[in-house]
Amino acid sequence: MLDVRRLRLLHALSVHGTVTAAAEALHVTSPAVSQQLAALEREAGVALVERDGRRLALTRAGHVLAAHTQLVLDQLAAAEADLASLRTSVSGVVRVGAFVSVAALLPRVIQVLRSAHGSDVELFVHEMEPEASLPALRRGDIDIAVIHSYNIMPRSLPTSTESHELFVEPVNVALPLSDPLVQQDSVDLAVLADRPWIMPRTDASCHELTQRACGAAGFVPRAQAYCDDFGVMCGLVEAGLGVALVPSVARRPGVALRPLTQEVFRTVSAVVRNRADGQPAVRAVLEQLRQV
């Protein structure tokens, strides 16, 4: 019989990559992880880990067992969620990972939760892009990942997760109020081929979005500035430094947002592990996210 606690250690090693990181994630010591993995190998009757330089790596059998372990842990989490859903009280700690333009809305969620449940529901907020929040959800570091995806850039989700759509918003071109294009109902990106552009940083999905949208219009955008925050991007547009593609949530008084003739939009969703939305505290947070 395979020990579930030892299987959890094997799974942590597969997710975190090193014994040290797995030990930190599970709040145990590195020697304890190594000892329990050795015991699991004896139970399995096959080598599960092997030396790869100075680190331990999973063997083929280790990867196979880790994949089965994911199913076991998912089923246990579903059982816990089903039991939690039978409770009448709403309480617990909910950890949310959200990208910056939505994280700014979370104070309102916290206010409503405190008004409805007092201190029984405790919300921890981690600002992170989907590229970080989805792996964090898979590792169990957070309970809800608030992510975005674009219609021209679909985003794949980890296995054993569920997505709850919060809202859909168009992507617009941000222009200075004095720009003649402001008088148009919509803007063809091709007419902006010679303009300087305010771009998201190169490792962000929003950067790839701008590259793809402009590429489809027949040109490569010429970056005049790079920044992470849509509010800062709009401020630079207002100052006349360039144009930018931003979602509707980035609207500010000194900038005109105009729709594109080529339809581009993003969907904002809350992603949880399977059946986690049955837990009263998680469900309460999801409901408030939808309302806000």
PDB file of C-alpha atoms in Angstrom:
ATOM      1  CA  MET A   1       0.000   0.000   0.000  1.00  0.00           C
ATOM      2  CA  LEU A   2       1.432   3.373  -1.037  1.00  0.00           C
ATOM      3  CA  ASP A   3       1.485   6.015   1.695  1.00  0.00           C
ATOM      4  CA  VAL A   4      -0.425   9.161   0.657  1.00  0.00           C
ATOM      5  CA  ARG A   5       1.829  11.405   2.745  1.00  0.00           C
ATOM      6  CA  ARG A   6       4.869  10.098   0.873  1.00  0.00           C
ATOM      7  CA  LEU A   7       3.073  10.443  -2.436  1.00  0.00           C
ATOM      8  CA  ARG A   8       2.486  14.094  -1.551  1.00  0.00           C
ATOM      9  CA  LEU A   9       6.252  14.537  -1.152  1.00  0.00           C
ATOM     10  CA  LEU A  10       6.882  12.962  -4.553  1.00  0.00           C
ATOM     11  CA  HIS A  11       4.286  15.271  -6.067  1.00  0.00           C
ATOM     12  CA  ALA A  12       5.900  18.304  -4.408  1.00  0.00           C
ATOM     13  CA  LEU A  13       9.265  17.320  -5.881  1.00  0.00           C
ATOM     14  CA  SER A  14       7.696  17.042  -9.353  1.00  0.00           C
ATOM     15  CA  VAL A  15       6.086  20.487  -9.007  1.00  0.00           C
ATOM     16  CA  HIS A  16       8.871  22.435  -7.274  1.00  0.00           C
ATOM     17  CA  GLY A  17      11.837  20.766  -8.935  1.00  0.00           C
ATOM     18  CA  THR A  18      14.203  20.404  -5.961  1.00  0.00           C
ATOM     19  CA  VAL A  19      14.142  18.642  -2.606  1.00  0.00           C
ATOM     20  CA  THR A  20      14.803  21.939  -0.837  1.00  0.00           C
ATOM     21  CA  ALA A  21      11.886  23.710  -2.524  1.00  0.00           C
ATOM     22  CA  ALA A  22       9.582  20.739  -1.913  1.00  0.00           C
ATOM     23  CA  ALA A  23      10.573  20.683   1.763  1.00  0.00           C
ATOM     24  CA  GLU A  24       9.908  24.404   2.130  1.00  0.00           C
ATOM     25  CA  ALA A  25       6.510  24.087   0.460  1.00  0.00           C
ATOM     26  CA  LEU A  26       5.451  21.293   2.815  1.00  0.00           C
ATOM     27  CA  HIS A  27       7.144  22.770   5.907  1.00  0.00           C
ATOM     28  CA  VAL A  28       9.436  19.804   6.524  1.00  0.00           C
ATOM     29  CA  THR A  29      13.204  19.346   6.385  1.00  0.00           C
ATOM     30  CA  SER A  30      15.124  18.302   3.291  1.00  0.00           C
ATOM     31  CA  PRO A  31      16.511  15.136   4.975  1.00  0.00           C
ATOM     32  CA  ALA A  32      12.960  14.144   5.901  1.00  0.00           C
ATOM     33  CA  VAL A  33      11.905  14.456   2.242  1.00  0.00           C
ATOM     34  CA  SER A  34      14.820  12.292   1.103  1.00  0.00           C
ATOM     35  CA  GLN A  35      14.108   9.667   3.754  1.00  0.00           C
ATOM     36  CA  GLN A  36      10.407   9.476   2.930  1.00  0.00           C
ATOM     37  CA  LEU A  37      11.106   9.260  -0.805  1.00  0.00           C
ATOM     38  CA  ALA A  38      13.450   6.338  -0.132  1.00  0.00           C
ATOM     39  CA  ALA A  39      10.690   4.667   1.872  1.00  0.00           C
ATOM     40  CA  LEU A  40       8.235   5.295  -0.990  1.00  0.00           C
ATOM     41  CA  GLU A  41      10.644   3.627  -3.410  1.00  0.00           C
ATOM     42  CA  ARG A  42      10.698   0.560  -1.192  1.00  0.00           C
ATOM     43  CA  GLU A  43       6.890   0.519  -1.172  1.00  0.00           C
ATOM     44  CA  ALA A  44       6.725   0.936  -4.951  1.00  0.00           C
ATOM     45  CA  GLY A  45       9.482  -1.592  -5.654  1.00  0.00           C
ATOM     46  CA  VAL A  46      11.005   0.636  -8.337  1.00  0.00           C
ATOM     47  CA  ALA A  47      13.384   3.610  -8.476  1.00  0.00           C
ATOM     48  CA  LEU A  48      11.424   6.869  -8.397  1.00  0.00           C
ATOM     49  CA  VAL A  49      14.290   9.385  -8.189  1.00  0.00           C
ATOM     50  CA  GLU A  50      17.842   9.530  -9.478  1.00  0.00           C
ATOM     51  CA  ARG A  51      20.828  11.815  -9.174  1.00  0.00           C
ATOM     52  CA  ASP A  52      21.116  14.529 -11.795  1.00  0.00           C
ATOM     53  CA  GLY A  53      24.260  16.391 -10.837  1.00  0.00           C
ATOM     54  CA  ARG A  54      23.703  17.732  -7.329  1.00  0.00           C
ATOM     55  CA  ARG A  55      19.923  17.388  -7.396  1.00  0.00           C
ATOM     56  CA  LEU A  56      17.363  14.625  -7.343  1.00  0.00           C
ATOM     57  CA  ALA A  57      15.254  14.164 -10.460  1.00  0.00           C
ATOM     58  CA  LEU A  58      12.291  11.923 -11.111  1.00  0.00           C
ATOM     59  CA  THR A  59      12.810   8.741 -13.080  1.00  0.00           C
ATOM     60  CA  ARG A  60      10.295   7.657 -15.698  1.00  0.00           C
ATOM     61  CA  ALA A  61       8.533   5.632 -13.005  1.00  0.00           C
ATOM     62  CA  GLY A  62       8.625   8.685 -10.750  1.00  0.00           C
ATOM     63  CA  HIS A  63       6.890  10.808 -13.370  1.00  0.00           C
ATOM     64  CA  VAL A  64       4.231   8.131 -13.889  1.00  0.00           C
ATOM     65  CA  LEU A  65       3.538   7.876 -10.157  1.00  0.00           C
ATOM     66  CA  ALA A  66       3.547  11.668  -9.756  1.00  0.00           C
ATOM     67  CA  ALA A  67       0.867  11.937 -12.472  1.00  0.00           C
ATOM     68  CA  HIS A  68      -1.290   9.378 -10.649  1.00  0.00           C
ATOM     69  CA  THR A  69      -0.635  11.231  -7.397  1.00  0.00           C
ATOM     70  CA  GLN A  70      -2.068  14.406  -8.937  1.00  0.00           C
ATOM     71  CA  LEU A  71      -5.336  12.546  -9.489  1.00  0.00           C
ATOM     72  CA  VAL A  72      -5.302  11.233  -5.907  1.00  0.00           C
ATOM     73  CA  LEU A  73      -4.669  14.687  -4.449  1.00  0.00           C
ATOM     74  CA  ASP A  74      -7.349  16.219  -6.669  1.00  0.00           C
ATOM     75  CA  GLN A  75      -9.849  13.652  -5.417  1.00  0.00           C
ATOM     76  CA  LEU A  76      -8.898  14.318  -1.789  1.00  0.00           C
ATOM     77  CA  ALA A  77      -9.284  18.065  -2.372  1.00  0.00           C
ATOM     78  CA  ALA A  78     -12.721  17.446  -3.905  1.00  0.00           C
ATOM     79  CA  ALA A  79     -13.719  15.381  -0.856  1.00  0.00           C
ATOM     80  CA  GLU A  80     -12.593  18.175   1.458  1.00  0.00           C
ATOM     81  CA  ALA A  81     -14.548  20.714  -0.618  1.00  0.00           C
ATOM     82  CA  ASP A  82     -17.696  18.572  -0.519  1.00  0.00           C
ATOM     83  CA  LEU A  83     -17.442  18.263   3.259  1.00  0.00           C
ATOM     84  CA  ALA A  84     -16.788  21.993   3.602  1.00  0.00           C
ATOM     85  CA  SER A  85     -19.877  22.759   1.515  1.00  0.00           C
ATOM     86  CA  LEU A  86     -22.015  21.048   4.151  1.00  0.00           C
ATOM     87  CA  ARG A  87     -20.972  23.557   6.775  1.00  0.00           C
ATOM     88  CA  THR A  88     -23.438  26.351   7.447  1.00  0.00           C
ATOM     89  CA  SER A  89     -20.797  28.853   8.586  1.00  0.00           C
ATOM     90  CA  VAL A  90     -18.645  30.808   6.142  1.00  0.00           C
ATOM     91  CA  SER A  91     -15.101  31.058   7.441  1.00  0.00           C
ATOM     92  CA  GLY A  92     -11.519  30.433   6.443  1.00  0.00           C
ATOM     93  CA  VAL A  93      -8.469  31.873   4.746  1.00  0.00           C
ATOM     94  CA  VAL A  94      -8.598  32.480   0.990  1.00  0.00           C
ATOM     95  CA  ARG A  95      -5.408  33.321  -0.922  1.00  0.00           C
ATOM     96  CA  VAL A  96      -5.916  35.211  -4.185  1.00  0.00           C
ATOM     97  CA  GLY A  97      -3.354  35.843  -6.910  1.00  0.00           C
ATOM     98  CA  ALA A  98      -4.452  38.669  -9.226  1.00  0.00           C
ATOM     99  CA  PHE A  99      -2.816  40.773 -11.932  1.00  0.00           C
ATOM    100  CA  VAL A 100      -2.339  44.447 -11.186  1.00  0.00           C
ATOM    101  CA  SER A 101      -5.338  46.099 -12.891  1.00  0.00           C
ATOM    102  CA  VAL A 102      -7.765  43.729 -11.144  1.00  0.00           C
ATOM    103  CA  ALA A 103      -5.835  43.631  -7.863  1.00  0.00           C
ATOM    104  CA  ALA A 104      -6.727  47.324  -7.563  1.00  0.00           C
ATOM    105  CA  LEU A 105     -10.390  46.276  -7.241  1.00  0.00           C
ATOM    106  CA  LEU A 106      -9.791  43.817  -4.406  1.00  0.00           C
ATOM    107  CA  PRO A 107     -10.049  46.382  -1.573  1.00  0.00           C
ATOM    108  CA  ARG A 108     -13.752  46.660  -2.447  1.00  0.00           C
ATOM    109  CA  VAL A 109     -14.073  42.871  -2.245  1.00  0.00           C
ATOM    110  CA  ILE A 110     -12.423  42.908   1.181  1.00  0.00           C
ATOM    111  CA  GLN A 111     -14.785  45.630   2.425  1.00  0.00           C
ATOM    112  CA  VAL A 112     -17.876  43.676   1.353  1.00  0.00           C
ATOM    113  CA  LEU A 113     -16.549  40.435   2.841  1.00  0.00           C
ATOM    114  CA  ARG A 114     -15.860  42.114   6.176  1.00  0.00           C
ATOM    115  CA  SER A 115     -19.300  43.675   6.160  1.00  0.00           C
ATOM    116  CA  ALA A 116     -20.945  40.296   5.523  1.00  0.00           C
ATOM    117  CA  HIS A 117     -18.696  37.934   7.484  1.00  0.00           C
ATOM    118  CA  GLY A 118     -16.595  40.074   9.805  1.00  0.00           C
ATOM    119  CA  SER A 119     -13.167  38.554  10.378  1.00  0.00           C
ATOM    120  CA  ASP A 120     -14.366  34.994   9.692  1.00  0.00           C
ATOM    121  CA  VAL A 121     -13.176  35.192   6.073  1.00  0.00           C
ATOM    122  CA  GLU A 122      -9.563  36.322   5.771  1.00  0.00           C
ATOM    123  CA  LEU A 123      -8.296  37.326   2.345  1.00  0.00           C
ATOM    124  CA  PHE A 124      -4.611  37.270   1.419  1.00  0.00           C
ATOM    125  CA  VAL A 125      -3.790  39.062  -1.837  1.00  0.00           C
ATOM    126  CA  HIS A 126      -0.750  38.357  -4.005  1.00  0.00           C
ATOM    127  CA  GLU A 127      -0.198  40.592  -7.023  1.00  0.00           C
ATOM    128  CA  MET A 128       0.965  38.384  -9.889  1.00  0.00           C
ATOM    129  CA  GLU A 129       0.500  37.950 -13.602  1.00  0.00           C
ATOM    130  CA  PRO A 130      -1.242  34.815 -14.924  1.00  0.00           C
ATOM    131  CA  GLU A 131       2.138  33.374 -15.917  1.00  0.00           C
ATOM    132  CA  ALA A 132       2.906  33.224 -12.183  1.00  0.00           C
ATOM    133  CA  SER A 133      -0.537  32.761 -10.615  1.00  0.00           C
ATOM    134  CA  LEU A 134      -1.536  29.623 -12.559  1.00  0.00           C
ATOM    135  CA  PRO A 135       1.601  27.677 -11.512  1.00  0.00           C
ATOM    136  CA  ALA A 136       1.055  28.979  -7.957  1.00  0.00           C
ATOM    137  CA  LEU A 137      -2.497  27.609  -8.055  1.00  0.00           C
ATOM    138  CA  ARG A 138      -1.225  24.240  -9.262  1.00  0.00           C
ATOM    139  CA  ARG A 139       1.346  24.137  -6.451  1.00  0.00           C
ATOM    140  CA  GLY A 140      -1.331  24.996  -3.892  1.00  0.00           C
ATOM    141  CA  ASP A 141       0.259  28.335  -2.964  1.00  0.00           C
ATOM    142  CA  ILE A 142      -2.991  30.203  -3.695  1.00  0.00           C
ATOM    143  CA  ASP A 143      -6.687  29.275  -3.797  1.00  0.00           C
ATOM    144  CA  ILE A 144      -7.899  31.581  -6.601  1.00  0.00           C
ATOM    145  CA  ALA A 145      -5.980  32.823  -9.631  1.00  0.00           C
ATOM    146  CA  VAL A 146      -7.553  35.858 -11.297  1.00  0.00           C
ATOM    147  CA  ILE A 147      -6.234  35.784 -14.853  1.00  0.00           C
ATOM    148  CA  HIS A 148      -6.792  37.313 -18.261  1.00  0.00           C
ATOM    149  CA  SER A 149      -6.680  35.839 -21.751  1.00  0.00           C
ATOM    150  CA  TYR A 150      -7.097  37.471 -25.164  1.00  0.00           C
ATOM    151  CA  ASN A 151      -9.211  36.223 -28.054  1.00  0.00           C
ATOM    152  CA  ILE A 152      -6.142  36.273 -30.305  1.00  0.00           C
ATOM    153  CA  MET A 153      -4.010  34.619 -27.576  1.00  0.00           C
ATOM    154  CA  PRO A 154      -5.937  31.786 -25.881  1.00  0.00           C
ATOM    155  CA  ARG A 155      -4.455  30.675 -22.548  1.00  0.00           C
ATOM    156  CA  SER A 156      -4.296  27.019 -21.525  1.00  0.00           C
ATOM    157  CA  LEU A 157      -5.209  26.144 -17.946  1.00  0.00           C
ATOM    158  CA  PRO A 158      -3.589  23.559 -15.674  1.00  0.00           C
ATOM    159  CA  THR A 159      -5.332  20.222 -15.409  1.00  0.00           C
ATOM    160  CA  SER A 160      -7.773  19.743 -12.529  1.00  0.00           C
ATOM    161  CA  THR A 161      -8.842  23.396 -12.473  1.00  0.00           C
ATOM    162  CA  GLU A 162     -12.122  25.203 -13.147  1.00  0.00           C
ATOM    163  CA  SER A 163     -12.546  28.655 -14.662  1.00  0.00           C
ATOM    164  CA  HIS A 164     -15.256  31.147 -13.655  1.00  0.00           C
ATOM    165  CA  GLU A 165     -15.667  34.017 -16.115  1.00  0.00           C
ATOM    166  CA  LEU A 166     -15.867  37.400 -14.375  1.00  0.00           C
ATOM    167  CA  PHE A 167     -16.156  39.828 -17.303  1.00  0.00           C
ATOM    168  CA  VAL A 168     -15.142  40.485 -20.898  1.00  0.00           C
ATOM    169  CA  GLU A 169     -13.780  43.855 -22.007  1.00  0.00           C
ATOM    170  CA  PRO A 170     -12.554  45.237 -25.328  1.00  0.00           C
ATOM    171  CA  VAL A 171      -8.951  46.176 -25.993  1.00  0.00           C
ATOM    172  CA  ASN A 172      -8.726  49.758 -27.255  1.00  0.00           C
ATOM    173  CA  VAL A 173      -6.107  52.033 -28.690  1.00  0.00           C
ATOM    174  CA  ALA A 174      -5.176  54.812 -26.263  1.00  0.00           C
ATOM    175  CA  LEU A 175      -4.714  58.210 -27.907  1.00  0.00           C
ATOM    176  CA  PRO A 176      -4.019  61.759 -26.677  1.00  0.00           C
ATOM    177  CA  LEU A 177      -7.198  63.838 -26.615  1.00  0.00           C
ATOM    178  CA  SER A 178      -5.712  66.134 -29.280  1.00  0.00           C
ATOM    179  CA  ASP A 179      -5.167  63.296 -31.768  1.00  0.00           C
ATOM    180  CA  PRO A 180      -7.342  63.625 -34.930  1.00  0.00           C
ATOM    181  CA  LEU A 181      -8.148  59.891 -34.753  1.00  0.00           C
ATOM    182  CA  VAL A 182     -10.184  60.578 -31.620  1.00  0.00           C
ATOM    183  CA  GLN A 183     -12.971  61.826 -33.895  1.00  0.00           C
ATOM    184  CA  GLN A 184     -13.343  58.364 -35.434  1.00  0.00           C
ATOM    185  CA  ASP A 185     -15.678  55.701 -34.040  1.00  0.00           C
ATOM    186  CA  SER A 186     -12.995  53.024 -34.506  1.00  0.00           C
ATOM    187  CA  VAL A 187      -9.337  52.914 -35.506  1.00  0.00           C
ATOM    188  CA  ASP A 188      -7.590  50.631 -37.988  1.00  0.00           C
ATOM    189  CA  LEU A 189      -4.237  49.652 -36.498  1.00  0.00           C
ATOM    190  CA  ALA A 190      -2.586  49.961 -39.902  1.00  0.00           C
ATOM    191  CA  VAL A 191      -2.829  53.774 -39.725  1.00  0.00           C
ATOM    192  CA  LEU A 192      -0.651  53.674 -36.585  1.00  0.00           C
ATOM    193  CA  ALA A 193       2.241  51.844 -38.253  1.00  0.00           C
ATOM    194  CA  ASP A 194       4.509  54.901 -38.177  1.00  0.00           C
ATOM    195  CA  ARG A 195       3.621  55.985 -34.641  1.00  0.00           C
ATOM    196  CA  PRO A 196       5.829  55.402 -31.580  1.00  0.00           C
ATOM    197  CA  TRP A 197       4.336  52.864 -29.159  1.00  0.00           C
ATOM    198  CA  ILE A 198       4.141  52.524 -25.393  1.00  0.00           C
ATOM    199  CA  MET A 199       4.692  48.801 -24.844  1.00  0.00           C
ATOM    200  CA  PRO A 200       4.300  46.414 -21.914  1.00  0.00           C
ATOM    201  CA  ARG A 201       7.536  44.782 -20.816  1.00  0.00           C
ATOM    202  CA  THR A 202       8.797  42.104 -23.195  1.00  0.00           C
ATOM    203  CA  ASP A 203       8.120  39.115 -20.883  1.00  0.00           C
ATOM    204  CA  ALA A 204       4.429  40.017 -20.389  1.00  0.00           C
ATOM    205  CA  SER A 205       1.582  38.452 -22.357  1.00  0.00           C
ATOM    206  CA  CYS A 206       0.273  41.977 -23.048  1.00  0.00           C
ATOM    207  CA  HIS A 207       3.489  42.647 -24.984  1.00  0.00           C
ATOM    208  CA  GLU A 208       2.856  39.615 -27.152  1.00  0.00           C
ATOM    209  CA  LEU A 209      -0.727  40.801 -27.659  1.00  0.00           C
ATOM    210  CA  THR A 210       0.469  44.143 -29.067  1.00  0.00           C
ATOM    211  CA  GLN A 211       3.006  42.399 -31.274  1.00  0.00           C
ATOM    212  CA  ARG A 212       0.397  40.011 -32.686  1.00  0.00           C
ATOM    213  CA  ALA A 213      -2.286  42.638 -33.220  1.00  0.00           C
ATOM    214  CA  CYS A 214       0.119  44.989 -34.991  1.00  0.00           C
ATOM    215  CA  GLY A 215       1.625  42.095 -36.944  1.00  0.00           C
ATOM    216  CA  ALA A 216      -1.840  41.158 -38.212  1.00  0.00           C
ATOM    217  CA  ALA A 217      -2.187  44.791 -39.360  1.00  0.00           C
ATOM    218  CA  GLY A 218       1.063  44.478 -41.315  1.00  0.00           C
ATOM    219  CA  PHE A 219       3.711  46.186 -39.187  1.00  0.00           C
ATOM    220  CA  VAL A 220       6.026  45.787 -36.205  1.00  0.00           C
ATOM    221  CA  PRO A 221       5.381  48.399 -33.492  1.00  0.00           C
ATOM    222  CA  ARG A 222       8.278  50.757 -32.743  1.00  0.00           C
ATOM    223  CA  ALA A 223       8.632  50.897 -28.958  1.00  0.00           C
ATOM    224  CA  GLN A 224       9.222  54.329 -27.434  1.00  0.00           C
ATOM    225  CA  ALA A 225       8.815  53.154 -23.830  1.00  0.00           C
ATOM    226  CA  TYR A 226       8.272  49.980 -21.811  1.00  0.00           C
ATOM    227  CA  CYS A 227       6.274  49.817 -18.590  1.00  0.00           C
ATOM    228  CA  ASP A 228       4.152  47.348 -16.633  1.00  0.00           C
ATOM    229  CA  ASP A 229       1.213  49.433 -15.465  1.00  0.00           C
ATOM    230  CA  PHE A 230      -1.660  50.419 -17.780  1.00  0.00           C
ATOM    231  CA  GLY A 231      -2.158  53.612 -15.785  1.00  0.00           C
ATOM    232  CA  VAL A 232       1.448  54.629 -16.425  1.00  0.00           C
ATOM    233  CA  MET A 233       1.077  53.680 -20.081  1.00  0.00           C
ATOM    234  CA  CYS A 234      -1.940  55.961 -20.399  1.00  0.00           C
ATOM    235  CA  GLY A 235      -0.051  58.731 -18.643  1.00  0.00           C
ATOM    236  CA  LEU A 236       2.722  58.477 -21.238  1.00  0.00           C
ATOM    237  CA  VAL A 237       0.120  58.498 -24.013  1.00  0.00           C
ATOM    238  CA  GLU A 238      -1.441  61.625 -22.491  1.00  0.00           C
ATOM    239  CA  ALA A 239       2.005  63.251 -22.502  1.00  0.00           C
ATOM    240  CA  GLY A 240       2.277  62.574 -26.234  1.00  0.00           C
ATOM    241  CA  LEU A 241       5.048  59.981 -26.076  1.00  0.00           C
ATOM    242  CA  GLY A 242       3.172  57.424 -28.187  1.00  0.00           C
ATOM    243  CA  VAL A 243       0.057  55.266 -28.526  1.00  0.00           C
ATOM    244  CA  ALA A 244      -0.788  52.002 -26.767  1.00  0.00           C
ATOM    245  CA  LEU A 245      -3.222  49.098 -26.645  1.00  0.00           C
ATOM    246  CA  VAL A 246      -5.018  48.937 -23.297  1.00  0.00           C
ATOM    247  CA  PRO A 247      -8.180  47.298 -21.901  1.00  0.00           C
ATOM    248  CA  SER A 248     -11.201  49.398 -20.963  1.00  0.00           C
ATOM    249  CA  VAL A 249     -10.345  49.174 -17.244  1.00  0.00           C
ATOM    250  CA  ALA A 250      -7.351  51.445 -17.932  1.00  0.00           C
ATOM    251  CA  ARG A 251      -9.582  54.432 -18.816  1.00  0.00           C
ATOM    252  CA  ARG A 252      -8.405  57.810 -17.469  1.00  0.00           C
ATOM    253  CA  PRO A 253      -9.588  61.420 -18.063  1.00  0.00           C
ATOM    254  CA  GLY A 254      -6.662  62.666 -20.166  1.00  0.00           C
ATOM    255  CA  VAL A 255      -6.722  59.831 -22.699  1.00  0.00           C
ATOM    256  CA  ALA A 256      -9.243  58.773 -25.362  1.00  0.00           C
ATOM    257  CA  LEU A 257      -9.848  55.049 -25.822  1.00  0.00           C
ATOM    258  CA  ARG A 258     -11.105  54.054 -29.250  1.00  0.00           C
ATOM    259  CA  PRO A 259     -12.218  50.571 -30.375  1.00  0.00           C
ATOM    260  CA  LEU A 260     -10.227  48.747 -33.022  1.00  0.00           C
ATOM    261  CA  THR A 261     -11.705  47.808 -36.374  1.00  0.00           C
ATOM    262  CA  GLN A 262      -9.995  44.434 -35.795  1.00  0.00           C
ATOM    263  CA  GLU A 263     -11.924  43.104 -32.776  1.00  0.00           C
ATOM    264  CA  VAL A 264      -9.629  42.363 -29.839  1.00  0.00           C
ATOM    265  CA  PHE A 265     -10.928  41.642 -26.353  1.00  0.00           C
ATOM    266  CA  ARG A 266      -9.797  40.016 -23.147  1.00  0.00           C
ATOM    267  CA  THR A 267     -11.661  37.743 -20.776  1.00  0.00           C
ATOM    268  CA  VAL A 268     -10.993  38.031 -17.046  1.00  0.00           C
ATOM    269  CA  SER A 269     -11.624  34.818 -15.101  1.00  0.00           C
ATOM    270  CA  ALA A 270     -11.157  33.375 -11.639  1.00  0.00           C
ATOM    271  CA  VAL A 271      -9.550  29.933 -11.731  1.00  0.00           C
ATOM    272  CA  VAL A 272      -9.776  27.472  -8.833  1.00  0.00           C
ATOM    273  CA  ARG A 273      -8.869  23.843  -8.333  1.00  0.00           C
ATOM    274  CA  ASN A 274     -11.638  21.379  -9.163  1.00  0.00           C
ATOM    275  CA  ARG A 275     -14.603  21.621  -6.787  1.00  0.00           C
ATOM    276  CA  ALA A 276     -12.858  24.273  -4.656  1.00  0.00           C
ATOM    277  CA  ASP A 277     -15.766  26.603  -5.369  1.00  0.00           C
ATOM    278  CA  GLY A 278     -17.792  24.339  -3.081  1.00  0.00           C
ATOM    279  CA  GLN A 279     -15.872  25.618  -0.068  1.00  0.00           C
ATOM    280  CA  PRO A 280     -18.001  28.362   1.545  1.00  0.00           C
ATOM    281  CA  ALA A 281     -15.157  30.866   1.972  1.00  0.00           C
ATOM    282  CA  VAL A 282     -13.886  30.403  -1.596  1.00  0.00           C
ATOM    283  CA  ARG A 283     -17.452  30.615  -2.926  1.00  0.00           C
ATOM    284  CA  ALA A 284     -18.034  33.863  -1.011  1.00  0.00           C
ATOM    285  CA  VAL A 285     -14.918  35.425  -2.520  1.00  0.00           C
ATOM    286  CA  LEU A 286     -15.884  34.285  -6.029  1.00  0.00           C
ATOM    287  CA  GLU A 287     -19.333  35.826  -5.634  1.00  0.00           C
ATOM    288  CA  GLN A 288     -17.888  39.171  -4.595  1.00  0.00           C
ATOM    289  CA  LEU A 289     -15.357  39.085  -7.442  1.00  0.00           C
ATOM    290  CA  ARG A 290     -18.227  38.655  -9.901  1.00  0.00           C
ATOM    291  CA  GLN A 291     -20.134  41.592  -8.399  1.00  0.00           C
ATOM    292  CA  VAL A 292     -17.150  43.950  -8.256  1.00  0.00           C
TER     293      VAL A 292
END
